[in-house]
Short mmCIF file of N, CA and C in Angstrom, two decimals:
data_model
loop_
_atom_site.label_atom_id
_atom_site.label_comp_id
_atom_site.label_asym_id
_atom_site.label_seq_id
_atom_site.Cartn_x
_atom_site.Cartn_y
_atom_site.Cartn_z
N UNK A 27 -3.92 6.32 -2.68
CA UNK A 27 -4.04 5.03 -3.29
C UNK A 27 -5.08 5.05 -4.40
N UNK A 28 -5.93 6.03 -4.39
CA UNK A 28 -7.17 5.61 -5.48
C UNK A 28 -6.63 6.49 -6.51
N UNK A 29 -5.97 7.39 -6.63
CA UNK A 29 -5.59 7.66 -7.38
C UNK A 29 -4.40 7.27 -8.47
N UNK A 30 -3.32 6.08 -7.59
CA UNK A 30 -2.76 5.36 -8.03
C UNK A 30 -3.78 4.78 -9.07
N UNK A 31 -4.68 3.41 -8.44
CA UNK A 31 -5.89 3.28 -8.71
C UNK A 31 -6.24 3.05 -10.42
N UNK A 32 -6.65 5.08 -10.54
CA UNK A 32 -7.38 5.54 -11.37
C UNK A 32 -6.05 5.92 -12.46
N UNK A 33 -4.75 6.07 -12.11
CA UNK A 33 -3.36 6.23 -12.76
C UNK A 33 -2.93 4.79 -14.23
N UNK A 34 -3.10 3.74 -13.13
CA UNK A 34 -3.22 2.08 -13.55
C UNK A 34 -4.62 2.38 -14.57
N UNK A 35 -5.50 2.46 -14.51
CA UNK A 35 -6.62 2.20 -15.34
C UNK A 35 -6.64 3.49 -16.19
N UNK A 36 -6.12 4.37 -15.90
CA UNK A 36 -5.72 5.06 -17.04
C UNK A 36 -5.13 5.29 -18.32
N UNK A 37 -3.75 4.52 -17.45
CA UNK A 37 -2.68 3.78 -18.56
C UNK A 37 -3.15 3.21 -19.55
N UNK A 38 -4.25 2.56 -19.66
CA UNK A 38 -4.72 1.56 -20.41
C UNK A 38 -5.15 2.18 -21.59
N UNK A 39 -5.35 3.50 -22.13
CA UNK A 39 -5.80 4.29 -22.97
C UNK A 39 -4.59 4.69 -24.26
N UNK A 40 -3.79 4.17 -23.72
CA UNK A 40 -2.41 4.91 -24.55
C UNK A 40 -2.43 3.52 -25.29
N UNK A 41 -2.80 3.32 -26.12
CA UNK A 41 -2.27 1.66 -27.05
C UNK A 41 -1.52 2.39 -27.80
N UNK A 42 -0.94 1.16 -27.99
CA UNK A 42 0.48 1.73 -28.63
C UNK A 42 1.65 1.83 -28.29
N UNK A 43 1.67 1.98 -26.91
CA UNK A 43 2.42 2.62 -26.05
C UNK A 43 3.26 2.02 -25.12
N UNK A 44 4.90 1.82 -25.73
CA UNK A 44 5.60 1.15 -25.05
C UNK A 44 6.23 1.14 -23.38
N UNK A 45 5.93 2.84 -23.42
CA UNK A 45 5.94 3.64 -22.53
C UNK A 45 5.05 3.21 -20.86
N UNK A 46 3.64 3.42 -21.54
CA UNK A 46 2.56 2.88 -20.91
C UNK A 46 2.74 1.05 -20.20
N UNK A 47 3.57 0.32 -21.13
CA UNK A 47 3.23 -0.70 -20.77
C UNK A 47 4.45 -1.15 -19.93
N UNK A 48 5.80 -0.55 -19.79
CA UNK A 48 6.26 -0.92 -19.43
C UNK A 48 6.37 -0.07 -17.44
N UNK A 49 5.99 1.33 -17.66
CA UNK A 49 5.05 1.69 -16.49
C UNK A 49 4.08 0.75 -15.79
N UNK A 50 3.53 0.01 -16.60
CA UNK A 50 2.24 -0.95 -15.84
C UNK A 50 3.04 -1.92 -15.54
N UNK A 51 4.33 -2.45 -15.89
CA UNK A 51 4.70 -3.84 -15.82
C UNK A 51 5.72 -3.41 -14.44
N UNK A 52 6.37 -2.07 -14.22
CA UNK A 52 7.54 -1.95 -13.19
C UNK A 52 5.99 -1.93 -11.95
N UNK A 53 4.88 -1.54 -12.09
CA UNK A 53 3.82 -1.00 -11.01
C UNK A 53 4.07 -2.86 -10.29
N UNK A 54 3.46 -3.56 -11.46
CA UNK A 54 3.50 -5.07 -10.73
C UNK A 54 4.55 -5.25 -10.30
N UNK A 55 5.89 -5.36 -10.58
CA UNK A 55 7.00 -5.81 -9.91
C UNK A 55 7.12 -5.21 -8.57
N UNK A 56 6.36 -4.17 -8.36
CA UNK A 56 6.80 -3.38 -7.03
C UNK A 56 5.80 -4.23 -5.94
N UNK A 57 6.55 -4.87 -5.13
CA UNK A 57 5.46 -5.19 -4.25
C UNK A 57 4.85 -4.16 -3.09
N UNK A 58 5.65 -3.39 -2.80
CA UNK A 58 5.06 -1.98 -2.07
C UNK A 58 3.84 -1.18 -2.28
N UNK A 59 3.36 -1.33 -3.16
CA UNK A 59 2.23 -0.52 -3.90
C UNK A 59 1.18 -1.81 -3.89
N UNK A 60 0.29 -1.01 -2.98
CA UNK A 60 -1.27 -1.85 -2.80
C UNK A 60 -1.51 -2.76 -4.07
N UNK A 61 -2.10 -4.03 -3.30
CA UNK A 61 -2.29 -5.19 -4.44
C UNK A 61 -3.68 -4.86 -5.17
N UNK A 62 -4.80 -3.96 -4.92
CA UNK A 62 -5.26 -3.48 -5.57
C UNK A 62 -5.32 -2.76 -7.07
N UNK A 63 -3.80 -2.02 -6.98
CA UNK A 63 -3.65 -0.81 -7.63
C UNK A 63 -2.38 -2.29 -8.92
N UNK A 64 -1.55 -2.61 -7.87
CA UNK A 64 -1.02 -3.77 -8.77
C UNK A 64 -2.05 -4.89 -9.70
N UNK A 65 -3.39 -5.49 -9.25
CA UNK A 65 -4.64 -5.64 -9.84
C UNK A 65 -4.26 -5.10 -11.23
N UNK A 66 -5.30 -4.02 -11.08
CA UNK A 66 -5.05 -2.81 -12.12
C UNK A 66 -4.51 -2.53 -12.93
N UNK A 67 -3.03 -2.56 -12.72
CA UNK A 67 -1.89 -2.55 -14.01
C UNK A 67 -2.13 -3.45 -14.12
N UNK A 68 -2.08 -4.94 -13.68
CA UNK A 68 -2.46 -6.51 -14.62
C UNK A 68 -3.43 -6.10 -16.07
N UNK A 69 -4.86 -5.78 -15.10
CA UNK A 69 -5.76 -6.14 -16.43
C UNK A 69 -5.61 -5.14 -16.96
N UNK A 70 -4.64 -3.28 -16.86
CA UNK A 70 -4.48 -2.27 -17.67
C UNK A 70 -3.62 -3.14 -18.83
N UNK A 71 -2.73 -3.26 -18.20
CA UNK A 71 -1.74 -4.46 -19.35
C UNK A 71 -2.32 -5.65 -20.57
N UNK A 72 -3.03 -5.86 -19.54
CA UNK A 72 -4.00 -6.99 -20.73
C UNK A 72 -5.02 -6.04 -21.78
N UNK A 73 -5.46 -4.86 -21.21
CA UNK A 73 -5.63 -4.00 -22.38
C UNK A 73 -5.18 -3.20 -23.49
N UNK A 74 -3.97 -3.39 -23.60
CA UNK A 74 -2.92 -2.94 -24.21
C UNK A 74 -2.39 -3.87 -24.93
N UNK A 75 -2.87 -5.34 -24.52
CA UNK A 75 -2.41 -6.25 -25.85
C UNK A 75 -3.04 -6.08 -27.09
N UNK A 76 -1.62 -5.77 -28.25
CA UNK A 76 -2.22 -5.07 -29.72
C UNK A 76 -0.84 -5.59 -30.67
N UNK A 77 -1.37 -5.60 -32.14
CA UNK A 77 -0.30 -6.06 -32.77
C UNK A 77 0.29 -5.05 -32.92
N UNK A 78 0.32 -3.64 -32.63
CA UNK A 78 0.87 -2.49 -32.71
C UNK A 78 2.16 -2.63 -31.74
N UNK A 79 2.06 -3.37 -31.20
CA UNK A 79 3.45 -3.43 -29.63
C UNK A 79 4.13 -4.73 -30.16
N UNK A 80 3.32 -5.51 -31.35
CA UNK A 80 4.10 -6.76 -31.58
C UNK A 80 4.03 -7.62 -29.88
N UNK A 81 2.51 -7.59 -29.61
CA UNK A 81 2.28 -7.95 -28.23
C UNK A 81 3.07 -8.15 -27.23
N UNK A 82 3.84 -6.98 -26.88
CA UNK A 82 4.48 -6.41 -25.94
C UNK A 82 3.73 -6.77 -24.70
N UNK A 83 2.57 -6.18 -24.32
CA UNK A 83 2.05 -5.94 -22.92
C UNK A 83 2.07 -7.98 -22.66
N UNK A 84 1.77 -8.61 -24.06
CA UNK A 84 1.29 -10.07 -23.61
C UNK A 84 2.67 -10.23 -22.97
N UNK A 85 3.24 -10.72 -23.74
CA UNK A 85 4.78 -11.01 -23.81
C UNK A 85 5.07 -11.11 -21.74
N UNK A 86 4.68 -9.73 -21.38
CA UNK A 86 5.41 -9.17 -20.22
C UNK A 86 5.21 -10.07 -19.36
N UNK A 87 2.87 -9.77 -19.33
CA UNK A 87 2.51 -10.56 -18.83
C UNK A 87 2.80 -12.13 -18.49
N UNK A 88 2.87 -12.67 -19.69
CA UNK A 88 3.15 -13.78 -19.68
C UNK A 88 4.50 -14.02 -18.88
N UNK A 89 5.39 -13.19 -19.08
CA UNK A 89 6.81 -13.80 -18.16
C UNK A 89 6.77 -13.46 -17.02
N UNK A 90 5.68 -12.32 -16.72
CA UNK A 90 5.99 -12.03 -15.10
C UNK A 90 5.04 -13.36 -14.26
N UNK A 91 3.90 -13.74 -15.15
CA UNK A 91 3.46 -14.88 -14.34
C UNK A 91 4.36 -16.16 -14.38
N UNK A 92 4.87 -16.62 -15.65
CA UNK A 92 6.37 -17.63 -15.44
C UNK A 92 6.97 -17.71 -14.55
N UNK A 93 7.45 -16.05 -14.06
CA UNK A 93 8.75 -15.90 -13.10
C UNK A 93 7.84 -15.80 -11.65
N UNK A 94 6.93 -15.80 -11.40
CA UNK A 94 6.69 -15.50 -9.95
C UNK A 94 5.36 -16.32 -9.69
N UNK A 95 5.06 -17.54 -10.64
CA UNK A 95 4.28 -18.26 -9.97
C UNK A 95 4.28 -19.72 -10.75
N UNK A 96 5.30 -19.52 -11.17
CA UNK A 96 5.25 -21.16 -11.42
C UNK A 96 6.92 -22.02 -11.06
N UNK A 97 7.05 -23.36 -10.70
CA UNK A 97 8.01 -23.80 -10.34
C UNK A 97 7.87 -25.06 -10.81
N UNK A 98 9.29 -25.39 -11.33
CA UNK A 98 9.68 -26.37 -12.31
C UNK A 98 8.61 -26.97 -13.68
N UNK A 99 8.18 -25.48 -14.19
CA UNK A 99 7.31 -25.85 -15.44
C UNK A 99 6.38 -25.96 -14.82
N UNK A 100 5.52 -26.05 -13.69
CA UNK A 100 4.42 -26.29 -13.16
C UNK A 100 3.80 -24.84 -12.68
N UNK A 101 2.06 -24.71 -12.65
CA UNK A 101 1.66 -23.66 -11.75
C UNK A 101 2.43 -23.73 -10.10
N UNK A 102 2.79 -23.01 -9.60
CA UNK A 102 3.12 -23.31 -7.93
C UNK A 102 1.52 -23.47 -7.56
N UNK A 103 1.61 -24.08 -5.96
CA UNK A 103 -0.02 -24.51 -5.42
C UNK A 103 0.04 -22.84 -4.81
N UNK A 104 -1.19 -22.54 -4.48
CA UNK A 104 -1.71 -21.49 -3.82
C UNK A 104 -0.86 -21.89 -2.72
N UNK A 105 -0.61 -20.18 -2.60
CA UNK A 105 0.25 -19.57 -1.35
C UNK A 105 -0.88 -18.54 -0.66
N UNK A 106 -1.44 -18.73 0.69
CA UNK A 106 -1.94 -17.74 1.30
C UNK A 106 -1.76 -17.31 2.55
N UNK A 107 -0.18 -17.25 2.47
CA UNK A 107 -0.03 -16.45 3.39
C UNK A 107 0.53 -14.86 3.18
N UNK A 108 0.41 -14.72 1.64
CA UNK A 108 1.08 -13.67 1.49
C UNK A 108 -0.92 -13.16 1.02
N UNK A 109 -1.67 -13.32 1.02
CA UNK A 109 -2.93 -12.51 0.87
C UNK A 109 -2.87 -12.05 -0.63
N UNK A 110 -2.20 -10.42 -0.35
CA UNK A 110 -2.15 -9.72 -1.69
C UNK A 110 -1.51 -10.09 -3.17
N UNK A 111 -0.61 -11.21 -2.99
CA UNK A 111 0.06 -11.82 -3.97
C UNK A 111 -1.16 -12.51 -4.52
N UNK A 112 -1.64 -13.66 -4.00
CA UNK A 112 -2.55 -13.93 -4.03
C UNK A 112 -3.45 -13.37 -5.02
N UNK A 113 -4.04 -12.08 -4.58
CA UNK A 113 -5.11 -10.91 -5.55
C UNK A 113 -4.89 -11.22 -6.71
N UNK A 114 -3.17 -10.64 -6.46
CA UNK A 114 -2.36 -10.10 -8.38
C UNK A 114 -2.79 -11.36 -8.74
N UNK A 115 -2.28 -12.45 -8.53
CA UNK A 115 -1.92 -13.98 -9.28
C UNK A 115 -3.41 -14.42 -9.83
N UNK A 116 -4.74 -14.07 -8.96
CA UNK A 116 -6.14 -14.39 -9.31
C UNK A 116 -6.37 -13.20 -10.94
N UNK A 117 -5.80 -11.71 -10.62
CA UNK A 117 -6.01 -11.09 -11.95
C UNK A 117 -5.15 -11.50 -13.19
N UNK A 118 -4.16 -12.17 -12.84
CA UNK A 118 -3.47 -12.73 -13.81
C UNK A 118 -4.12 -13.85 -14.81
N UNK A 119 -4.10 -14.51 -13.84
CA UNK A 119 -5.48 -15.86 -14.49
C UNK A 119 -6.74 -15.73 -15.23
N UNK A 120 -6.86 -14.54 -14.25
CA UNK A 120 -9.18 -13.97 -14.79
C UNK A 120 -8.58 -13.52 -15.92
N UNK A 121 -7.33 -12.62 -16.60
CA UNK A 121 -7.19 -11.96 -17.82
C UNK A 121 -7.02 -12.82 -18.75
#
C-alpha cells in the first residue's frame, strides 16, 4: 500500500501528461484501493492542473465530484457510513 502511496504522489511530476492523469483519475474510480492512496491521486490530480492539458486533470476532477457526490444539483449531506468515501470526498473539497 505505501508504495501505491508513493506511485499516486509520484504521478504528480509528469505535467503534461495525459497519461499520468488519467492513471490518477481510473486510481479514484476504483474503490478497492485504500482511501488513502485514492487521497493521493485526488490532490496528485489537482497538481497536474496546467494549461498544457487544456485543464484536463480539473475537468476530471470536477466531474468525478459531480458524479459521486452531489444529487439533484445539490452537494449530497455527509454519508458516514461508508468512512473511506468520506476521506476521498474531504480531499476533494481541501483541493
Amino acid at each position: 500500500m505505501a508504495s501505491q502511496w508513493e506511485a499516486a504522489a509520484a504521478l504528480s511530476t509528469f505535467a503534461g501528461s495525459h497519461s499520468a492523469i488519467d492513471a490518477l483519475q481510473w486510481c479514484l474510480l476504483d474503490e478497492t484501493v485504500y482511501f488513502r492512496v485514492r487521497a493521493e491521486a485526488a490532490a496528485s490530480l489537482s497538481r497536474l492542473v496546467s494549461a498544457d492539458t487544456d485543464y484536463a486533470a480539473l475537468h476530471k476532477l470536477l466531474r468525478l465530484l459531480r458524479d459521486k457526490h452531489f444529487t439533484a444539483g445539490q452537494v449530497a449531506p455527509n454519508d458516514f457510513t461508508d468512512f473511506a468515501e468520506y476521506h476521498v470526498l474531504k480531499v476533494h473539497i481541501y483541493i
